[in-house]
Coordinates of C-alpha atoms in Angstrom, one line a residue:
Chain A
M1 CA 1.1 -27.5 -31.4
S2 CA -2.4 -27.6 -29.6
N3 CA -2.7 -28.7 -26.5
T4 CA -1.7 -33.0 -26.7
F5 CA -4.3 -33.6 -24.0
A6 CA -7.3 -31.8 -26.5
I7 CA -10.5 -33.9 -26.5
D8 CA -10.8 -34.7 -30.0
P9 CA -14.9 -35.2 -29.9
T10 CA -14.6 -37.5 -33.3
L11 CA -11.8 -40.4 -31.6
D12 CA -12.9 -39.7 -27.8
L13 CA -15.2 -41.2 -25.7
V14 CA -16.1 -39.4 -22.2
L15 CA -18.6 -40.8 -19.5
E16 CA -18.2 -38.0 -16.3
R17 CA -20.1 -38.0 -13.0
V18 CA -19.8 -36.8 -9.6
V19 CA -20.4 -39.8 -7.1
D20 CA -20.3 -39.8 -3.2
I21 CA -17.7 -40.8 -2.4
A22 CA -14.0 -40.1 -1.9
P23 CA -11.2 -39.7 -4.6
A24 CA -9.2 -42.0 -2.2
L25 CA -12.6 -44.6 -1.9
V26 CA -12.1 -44.2 -5.8
W27 CA -8.6 -45.0 -6.3
R28 CA -8.7 -47.5 -4.0
A29 CA -11.3 -49.9 -5.8
W30 CA -9.6 -49.2 -9.7
T31 CA -6.0 -50.1 -7.8
E32 CA -6.3 -53.2 -5.0
P33 CA -7.3 -56.5 -7.6
Q34 CA -9.4 -58.0 -4.8
H35 CA -11.8 -54.3 -4.8
L36 CA -11.4 -54.5 -8.9
I37 CA -12.7 -57.7 -9.0
K38 CA -16.5 -56.6 -7.3
W39 CA -17.6 -53.7 -10.0
F40 CA -15.1 -53.9 -13.1
T41 CA -18.0 -56.5 -14.9
P42 CA -21.5 -55.4 -15.1
K43 CA -23.5 -57.7 -13.9
P44 CA -24.4 -60.9 -14.7
W45 CA -20.8 -60.7 -16.4
E46 CA -17.4 -61.2 -13.4
T47 CA -14.1 -60.2 -13.3
V48 CA -12.6 -63.0 -12.4
E49 CA -8.7 -62.3 -12.1
C50 CA -6.8 -59.6 -11.6
E51 CA -3.1 -58.6 -11.7
I52 CA -1.6 -55.0 -11.0
D53 CA 1.5 -53.7 -10.7
L54 CA 0.9 -50.1 -10.3
R55 CA 3.7 -48.3 -12.1
P56 CA 4.0 -46.7 -15.1
G57 CA 4.9 -49.9 -17.4
G58 CA 3.2 -52.1 -15.0
T59 CA 0.9 -55.0 -15.5
F60 CA -3.3 -54.5 -15.7
Y61 CA -4.1 -57.6 -16.1
T62 CA -7.9 -58.8 -16.4
V63 CA -9.9 -62.1 -17.2
M64 CA -13.7 -61.4 -17.4
R65 CA -15.6 -64.0 -17.6
S66 CA -19.4 -64.4 -19.9
P67 CA -22.6 -66.3 -18.3
E68 CA -22.3 -67.9 -20.1
G69 CA -19.1 -69.2 -18.8
E70 CA -16.6 -68.3 -21.7
R71 CA -13.4 -66.0 -20.4
F72 CA -11.6 -63.2 -22.0
P73 CA -8.0 -62.1 -20.9
G74 CA -7.4 -58.7 -21.6
T75 CA -4.0 -57.4 -20.6
G76 CA -2.8 -53.7 -20.5
C77 CA 0.1 -51.6 -19.3
Y78 CA -0.2 -48.4 -17.3
L79 CA 1.1 -44.8 -18.1
D80 CA 1.1 -42.6 -15.7
V81 CA 0.0 -42.8 -12.1
I82 CA -0.7 -40.1 -9.7
T83 CA -2.5 -41.4 -6.5
N84 CA -5.4 -40.4 -6.1
R85 CA -6.7 -38.4 -9.4
R86 CA -5.4 -39.3 -12.4
L87 CA -4.9 -43.4 -13.2
V88 CA -3.4 -43.9 -17.4
W89 CA -3.7 -47.4 -19.0
T90 CA -3.7 -48.3 -22.5
N91 CA -3.6 -52.1 -24.6
A92 CA -1.5 -51.0 -27.3
M93 CA 0.8 -51.8 -25.3
L94 CA 1.4 -54.9 -23.3
P95 CA 3.7 -54.4 -19.9
G96 CA 7.1 -53.2 -20.7
Y97 CA 6.1 -50.2 -23.1
R98 CA 6.4 -53.6 -25.2
P99 CA 3.8 -52.0 -28.9
V100 CA 1.1 -54.2 -29.7
V101 CA -0.2 -54.6 -33.5
S102 CA -3.4 -55.0 -34.4
K103 CA -3.4 -58.2 -35.6
A104 CA -6.6 -57.7 -37.3
G105 CA -5.6 -54.6 -39.2
P106 CA -7.0 -51.5 -38.8
S107 CA -9.5 -51.3 -35.3
S108 CA -12.9 -51.4 -38.1
C109 CA -11.9 -55.3 -38.5
G110 CA -12.6 -56.4 -35.2
E111 CA -10.2 -55.1 -32.0
F112 CA -9.1 -51.4 -31.2
L113 CA -6.9 -50.2 -29.8
F114 CA -7.3 -47.2 -26.8
T115 CA -5.9 -45.4 -23.9
A116 CA -7.9 -44.9 -20.6
M117 CA -7.6 -41.7 -18.4
L118 CA -8.7 -41.6 -16.1
D119 CA -9.0 -37.9 -13.7
L120 CA -10.2 -37.4 -10.5
E121 CA -11.3 -34.2 -8.6
A122 CA -13.2 -33.9 -5.1
V123 CA -15.6 -32.2 -5.1
G124 CA -16.6 -31.5 -1.1
S125 CA -17.7 -35.0 0.1
G126 CA -17.5 -36.8 -3.3
T127 CA -15.1 -37.2 -6.6
R128 CA -15.3 -35.6 -10.0
Y129 CA -14.6 -38.9 -12.2
T130 CA -14.1 -38.4 -15.4
A131 CA -13.1 -41.3 -17.7
T132 CA -11.4 -40.4 -21.1
V133 CA -10.7 -43.6 -23.7
I134 CA -8.5 -42.1 -26.9
H135 CA -9.1 -44.0 -29.5
A136 CA -6.6 -44.1 -32.7
D137 CA -9.2 -43.8 -35.7
E138 CA -13.5 -43.5 -35.8
A139 CA -14.2 -46.9 -36.2
G140 CA -12.1 -47.8 -33.0
R141 CA -14.1 -44.6 -31.0
K142 CA -17.5 -45.4 -33.0
Q143 CA -16.9 -49.7 -32.6
H144 CA -16.5 -48.7 -28.6
A145 CA -19.6 -46.7 -28.6
E146 CA -21.5 -49.8 -29.9
M147 CA -20.6 -51.9 -27.5
G148 CA -21.9 -50.0 -24.6
F149 CA -19.2 -47.6 -23.6
H150 CA -21.8 -45.5 -21.6
E151 CA -24.4 -48.2 -20.3
G152 CA -21.0 -50.8 -19.6
W153 CA -18.9 -47.4 -18.4
G154 CA -21.5 -46.5 -16.3
T155 CA -23.2 -49.8 -14.2
A156 CA -19.7 -50.3 -13.7
L157 CA -19.4 -46.8 -11.8
D158 CA -23.0 -47.5 -10.4
Q159 CA -21.4 -50.5 -8.8
L160 CA -18.1 -49.3 -7.5
V161 CA -19.5 -46.6 -6.2
A162 CA -22.1 -49.0 -4.2
Y163 CA -19.4 -51.5 -2.9
M164 CA -17.5 -49.1 -2.1
K165 CA -19.6 -47.6 0.3
N166 CA -20.4 -50.4 1.9
L167 CA -16.6 -51.6 2.0
Chain B
M1 CA 3.9 -63.6 -14.7
S2 CA 7.9 -62.5 -16.0
N3 CA 9.3 -59.4 -14.5
T4 CA 7.9 -56.6 -17.2
F5 CA 10.8 -55.2 -18.3
A6 CA 13.5 -58.0 -19.4
I7 CA 14.9 -57.5 -22.4
D8 CA 13.8 -59.7 -25.0
P9 CA 16.7 -60.7 -27.6
T10 CA 13.9 -62.1 -30.1
L11 CA 11.9 -58.6 -29.6
D12 CA 14.6 -56.2 -28.4
L13 CA 18.4 -53.9 -29.2
V14 CA 19.9 -52.7 -26.8
L15 CA 23.7 -50.5 -27.7
E16 CA 25.2 -49.7 -24.2
R17 CA 28.5 -48.2 -23.6
V18 CA 30.3 -46.1 -20.9
V19 CA 30.9 -42.3 -22.6
D20 CA 33.3 -39.5 -21.1
I21 CA 30.8 -37.2 -19.9
A22 CA 28.0 -36.6 -16.9
P23 CA 24.2 -37.5 -17.1
A24 CA 23.8 -34.3 -16.9
L25 CA 25.2 -33.6 -20.0
V26 CA 23.5 -36.4 -22.1
W27 CA 20.1 -35.5 -21.1
R28 CA 20.1 -32.0 -21.6
A29 CA 21.5 -33.0 -25.1
W30 CA 18.6 -35.8 -25.6
T31 CA 15.7 -33.3 -24.1
E32 CA 16.6 -29.6 -25.5
P33 CA 15.8 -29.2 -28.8
Q34 CA 18.7 -27.1 -29.7
H35 CA 21.4 -29.3 -28.3
L36 CA 19.0 -32.4 -30.0
I37 CA 19.4 -31.0 -33.8
K38 CA 23.0 -31.0 -33.4
W39 CA 24.1 -34.6 -32.9
F40 CA 20.7 -36.4 -33.8
T41 CA 21.5 -37.8 -37.1
P42 CA 24.9 -39.7 -38.5
K43 CA 26.1 -36.9 -40.6
P44 CA 25.5 -36.4 -44.1
W45 CA 21.8 -37.0 -42.9
E46 CA 20.3 -33.8 -41.0
T47 CA 17.7 -32.8 -38.3
V48 CA 16.4 -29.7 -39.0
E49 CA 12.9 -29.8 -36.9
C50 CA 12.7 -30.6 -33.0
E51 CA 9.9 -30.2 -30.7
I52 CA 10.1 -31.3 -26.9
D53 CA 7.6 -31.3 -24.9
L54 CA 9.2 -33.2 -21.9
R55 CA 6.0 -34.6 -19.8
P56 CA 4.1 -38.1 -19.9
G57 CA 1.9 -38.0 -23.0
G58 CA 4.0 -34.9 -24.7
T59 CA 5.6 -34.4 -28.0
F60 CA 8.6 -36.1 -29.4
Y61 CA 8.5 -34.2 -33.0
T62 CA 11.6 -34.6 -35.1
V63 CA 12.0 -33.6 -39.0
M64 CA 15.6 -35.5 -40.5
R65 CA 16.5 -34.5 -43.8
S66 CA 18.5 -37.1 -46.2
P67 CA 21.2 -35.3 -48.4
E68 CA 18.8 -35.4 -51.1
G69 CA 16.9 -33.2 -49.6
E70 CA 14.0 -35.0 -48.8
R71 CA 11.7 -35.2 -45.6
F72 CA 11.3 -37.6 -43.3
P73 CA 9.0 -35.8 -41.0
G74 CA 8.6 -38.4 -37.4
T75 CA 5.9 -38.3 -33.8
G76 CA 6.4 -39.9 -31.2
C77 CA 5.0 -39.8 -27.5
Y78 CA 7.0 -39.5 -24.7
L79 CA 6.2 -42.0 -21.2
D80 CA 8.5 -41.5 -18.9
V81 CA 11.0 -38.6 -18.0
I82 CA 12.9 -39.3 -14.8
T83 CA 16.1 -36.3 -15.3
N84 CA 18.8 -37.4 -15.7
R85 CA 17.5 -40.7 -15.2
R86 CA 15.4 -42.5 -18.0
L87 CA 13.5 -41.3 -21.2
V88 CA 11.7 -43.3 -22.9
W89 CA 9.5 -42.3 -25.7
T90 CA 7.5 -44.7 -28.6
N91 CA 6.3 -43.9 -32.1
A92 CA 3.3 -46.4 -31.0
M93 CA 1.6 -43.3 -29.9
L94 CA 0.7 -39.3 -30.5
P95 CA 1.6 -37.3 -27.8
G96 CA -1.5 -37.1 -25.7
Y97 CA -1.1 -41.0 -25.5
R98 CA -2.9 -41.7 -28.7
P99 CA -2.3 -45.1 -30.1
V100 CA -0.8 -45.8 -33.7
V101 CA -3.2 -48.0 -36.0
S102 CA -0.2 -49.2 -38.2
K103 CA -1.4 -48.3 -41.3
A104 CA 1.1 -50.8 -43.0
G105 CA -0.7 -54.1 -41.5
P106 CA 2.1 -55.9 -40.2
S107 CA 4.9 -54.5 -38.9
S108 CA 7.1 -56.8 -42.0
C109 CA 5.2 -54.8 -44.3
G110 CA 7.6 -51.3 -44.0
E111 CA 6.9 -49.2 -41.5
F112 CA 7.8 -50.7 -37.5
L113 CA 6.3 -49.5 -33.5
F114 CA 9.1 -49.4 -31.2
T115 CA 9.6 -48.2 -27.2
A116 CA 12.8 -46.4 -26.7
M117 CA 14.1 -46.4 -22.9
L118 CA 17.1 -44.9 -22.6
D119 CA 18.8 -45.7 -19.1
L120 CA 21.8 -43.0 -17.8
E121 CA 23.3 -44.4 -14.7
A122 CA 26.7 -42.5 -13.8
V123 CA 30.2 -43.8 -13.7
G124 CA 33.0 -41.5 -11.9
S125 CA 32.8 -38.6 -14.4
G126 CA 30.9 -40.4 -17.1
T127 CA 27.4 -42.0 -17.3
R128 CA 26.6 -45.9 -18.8
Y129 CA 24.8 -45.2 -21.6
T130 CA 22.2 -47.9 -22.3
A131 CA 19.3 -48.0 -25.1
T132 CA 17.0 -50.2 -25.5
V133 CA 14.5 -50.4 -28.2
I134 CA 11.4 -52.4 -27.6
H135 CA 9.9 -53.7 -31.0
A136 CA 6.4 -55.6 -31.6
D137 CA 7.7 -58.7 -33.4
E138 CA 10.4 -60.2 -34.6
A139 CA 9.7 -58.5 -37.9
G140 CA 10.3 -55.5 -37.0
R141 CA 13.5 -56.1 -35.0
K142 CA 14.9 -57.7 -38.0
Q143 CA 14.0 -54.7 -39.9
H144 CA 15.3 -51.8 -37.4
A145 CA 18.6 -54.3 -37.1
E146 CA 19.4 -54.2 -41.2
M147 CA 18.3 -50.6 -40.9
G148 CA 21.9 -50.2 -39.0
F149 CA 20.3 -49.9 -35.7
H150 CA 23.9 -50.4 -33.4
E151 CA 25.7 -48.2 -36.2
G152 CA 22.5 -45.5 -36.4
W153 CA 23.2 -45.3 -33.0
G154 CA 26.5 -46.1 -31.8
T155 CA 27.4 -43.1 -34.4
A156 CA 25.0 -40.7 -33.2
L157 CA 26.1 -41.0 -29.7
D158 CA 29.4 -40.4 -30.8
Q159 CA 27.8 -36.9 -32.3
L160 CA 26.6 -36.4 -28.9
V161 CA 29.9 -36.7 -26.9
A162 CA 31.7 -34.9 -29.3
Y163 CA 28.8 -31.8 -29.7
M164 CA 28.5 -31.8 -25.6
K165 CA 31.7 -31.3 -24.5
N166 CA 33.1 -28.8 -26.7
L167 CA 28.9 -26.9 -25.5

């Protein structure tokens, strides 16, 4: 069988950048709710709630708020947690590893399931930051790309670095 | 938020038994393909292939064969691996944590997604064996129960113990 973790360019989206803060600071930004809410959502959207139970099977819960004030709660489940190195979570399971059945049917119908994998590697005093988002099918990848994956995750990363530098 | 790993009796199925072999032997039976194929499927069904990549995100692949010779391949993904203690895997993801979109739609339509959690605890020279199967919805639980979850997993466990005792 081929490498389990090989990227499939027809199904996956990747953002890779080198940023000038250390892996430990990136890790804190992603895993401490009081920091995460400061950078997680590209402005003028906001993240107004965050709950993190940082262990495999644990809760990753956020509420985003649109500029018009609409709230968008999201519940994910952590899958792998290696401090300062790798964080994996998914919206295809609820906390406690309970599978989610997509109510919308196939992911082209308005909802897509994904697993997000964040890999951090020290590069000098900075960090090689690789975010890989793994989709169930091409429709999910396409929908995520059209929602602005690269711009969205890229802008959030800019906000993360700026915020953590001034912590 | 409530305890992430709390059992929900409307969604989950549990088989708990104390068996008279040590946790390390149960672990080997579940994680070494040459042993797993000997007991995994209640006779006269057989397990004719097994591939295990024992790490979070790794492959758990089996092929079962009916008495009529029909082959039923199944691919799962390990989620948590704690030697001799806890093994968690799911059919809701492919290896590498890729979410599965149920092609059948809601799980009442002929397919159900689950996560299986095997917990082992030493009790004297034996093992408290707890298999918890977590479903997405009540339809999935019902379908699995009607397929004979308790008889099937119970018979397989009898086969496991008999086989490992004579290893």
